[in-house]
Coordinates of C-alpha atoms in Angstrom, one line a residue:
M594 CA -0.1 0.1 0.1
A595 CA 1.5 3.4 -1.0
E596 CA 1.6 6.2 1.6
P597 CA -1.8 8.0 1.3
S598 CA -0.2 11.5 1.3
L599 CA 1.8 10.4 -1.9
E600 CA -1.1 8.5 -3.6
I601 CA -3.2 11.6 -3.2
A602 CA -0.5 13.9 -4.6
D603 CA 0.1 11.5 -7.5
H604 CA -3.8 11.3 -8.1
L605 CA -4.0 15.2 -8.2
A606 CA -1.1 15.4 -10.5
T607 CA -2.8 12.8 -12.9
Q608 CA -5.9 14.6 -12.9
I609 CA -4.2 18.0 -13.8
N610 CA -2.4 16.4 -16.5
A611 CA -5.6 15.4 -18.0
M612 CA -6.4 19.1 -18.7
S613 CA -5.4 20.8 -21.9
G614 CA -2.2 22.6 -21.8
I615 CA -1.0 22.0 -18.4
T616 CA 1.8 19.7 -17.0
A617 CA 2.0 18.7 -13.5
T618 CA 4.5 16.8 -11.5
R619 CA 4.6 15.6 -7.8
V620 CA 7.7 16.9 -6.2
N621 CA 8.9 16.6 -2.5
I622 CA 10.3 20.1 -2.4
P623 CA 8.7 22.8 -4.5
L624 CA 11.5 24.4 -6.3
V625 CA 11.4 26.3 -9.8
R626 CA 14.4 28.1 -11.3
K627 CA 13.7 31.2 -13.5
E628 CA 15.7 29.4 -16.3
E629 CA 13.5 26.5 -16.3
L630 CA 10.4 28.7 -16.8
A631 CA 11.7 30.6 -19.7
N632 CA 11.0 28.1 -22.4
S633 CA 8.0 26.2 -20.7
G634 CA 4.3 27.0 -20.6
F635 CA 2.2 26.8 -17.4
T636 CA 3.8 24.4 -15.0
V637 CA 2.3 22.8 -11.9
Q638 CA 4.1 21.2 -9.0
V639 CA 2.0 18.9 -6.7
T640 CA 3.6 18.5 -3.0
P641 CA 2.3 16.6 0.0
M642 CA 2.5 19.0 2.8
S643 CA 1.2 17.8 6.1
F644 CA -0.7 15.0 7.9
E645 CA -2.9 15.2 10.9
S646 CA -4.5 12.2 12.6
P647 CA -6.7 13.2 15.7
E648 CA -8.5 10.1 17.2
L649 CA -12.2 10.8 17.7
D650 CA -12.6 7.8 20.0
R651 CA -10.8 4.6 20.8
N652 CA -12.0 3.1 17.5
S653 CA -12.0 5.7 15.0
E654 CA -9.9 8.7 13.6
L655 CA -10.2 11.4 11.1
Q656 CA -7.0 11.9 9.1
H657 CA -6.3 15.2 7.2
Y658 CA -3.9 15.1 4.2
V659 CA -2.9 18.7 3.0
T660 CA -1.3 19.1 -0.5
A661 CA 0.1 22.1 -2.1
V662 CA -0.6 22.7 -5.8
A663 CA 1.6 25.5 -7.1
G664 CA 1.4 26.8 -10.5
Y665 CA 4.2 28.7 -12.4
Q666 CA 4.6 30.8 -15.6
K667 CA 7.0 33.2 -17.0
A668 CA 4.6 36.1 -17.6
A669 CA 6.3 39.2 -18.9
T670 CA 3.0 40.6 -20.7
K671 CA -0.5 41.4 -19.3
A672 CA -2.0 38.7 -21.7
L673 CA 0.4 36.0 -20.3
Q674 CA -0.3 37.0 -16.8
D675 CA -4.1 36.8 -17.5
A676 CA -3.6 33.3 -18.9
A677 CA -1.7 32.1 -16.1
M678 CA -4.4 33.3 -13.7
E679 CA -7.1 31.6 -15.8
H680 CA -5.1 28.2 -15.8
M681 CA -4.7 28.5 -12.0
D682 CA -8.4 29.0 -11.6
D683 CA -9.2 26.0 -14.0
V684 CA -7.0 24.0 -11.7
R685 CA -8.8 25.0 -8.7
R686 CA -12.1 24.4 -10.2
K687 CA -11.0 20.8 -11.4
L688 CA -9.6 19.9 -8.0
S689 CA -12.7 21.1 -6.3
S690 CA -14.8 18.6 -8.3
L691 CA -12.5 15.5 -7.5
G692 CA -13.0 12.6 -5.2
L693 CA -10.5 9.8 -4.6
Q694 CA -12.6 6.6 -5.2
S695 CA -9.4 4.7 -6.2
L696 CA -7.5 5.5 -2.9
S697 CA -6.9 2.4 -0.9
I698 CA -6.6 3.2 2.8
S699 CA -7.3 0.0 4.7
G700 CA -4.6 -2.0 6.4
D701 CA -2.6 -1.3 9.6
G702 CA -5.6 -2.5 11.6
W703 CA -8.0 0.0 10.2
S704 CA -11.0 -0.6 7.8
G705 CA -14.3 1.0 6.9
A706 CA -12.7 4.1 5.4
S707 CA -14.8 6.8 4.0
L708 CA -13.4 9.8 2.1
I709 CA -14.4 13.4 2.8
L710 CA -14.3 15.3 -0.5
P711 CA -11.5 17.7 -0.9
L712 CA -11.7 21.4 0.6
V713 CA -9.6 23.6 -2.0
S714 CA -8.5 26.9 -1.0
E715 CA -8.8 30.0 -3.5
P716 CA -5.4 30.6 -5.2
I717 CA -3.1 32.9 -3.6
F718 CA -0.5 34.5 -5.9
D719 CA 2.7 36.4 -5.3
P720 CA 2.2 39.9 -6.7
M721 CA 5.8 40.9 -5.8
R722 CA 7.4 38.0 -7.8
L723 CA 5.1 38.9 -10.8
R724 CA 6.0 42.6 -10.7
E725 CA 9.8 42.2 -10.2
E726 CA 10.7 39.1 -12.0
H727 CA 7.6 38.6 -14.4
I728 CA 6.9 35.1 -12.9
F729 CA 3.5 34.1 -12.1
Q730 CA 3.4 31.9 -9.1
S731 CA 0.1 30.8 -7.3
V732 CA -0.7 28.1 -4.7
V733 CA -3.9 26.3 -4.0
M734 CA -4.1 24.1 -0.8
V735 CA -6.1 20.8 -1.0
T736 CA -7.2 19.1 2.0
Y737 CA -8.7 15.5 2.1
G738 CA -10.3 14.0 5.3
I739 CA -10.4 10.3 5.6
Y740 CA -12.6 8.7 8.3
R741 CA -11.5 5.3 9.4
N742 CA -12.5 2.7 12.0
R743 CA -10.3 0.3 13.8
S744 CA -10.6 -3.3 12.8
S745 CA -11.8 -5.8 15.4

């Protein structure tokens, strides 16, 4: 069984890659260099960020998995900036509509898992980097909740 946070990040990257004109990769550390953006279009990095598992009682818990989805593009003109913002809005809308029916989270003494659909934040972008370096950078945080019961 794959680590759920990695499985979620891989699933999100796959869904984003299915969108026209957008390339997404899962990374462990979000890092983009200006030189890499010069010859690429809109680029997305998907990064597992955090995990929380508060026990609700002795037999159940609610796990929270947070994933950062960051979009980047060299955007020297107003038209490129507007296009990058539209791409990020498209990514947010796509992520807001996803479920993870294919995620297997049983094992380790837990069963009966049910998934809470994702909470997706509004895109946050860096206006200073856009103004000074002409690089559009925006992040959306995606949080999935998974409710599990301890197996008998």
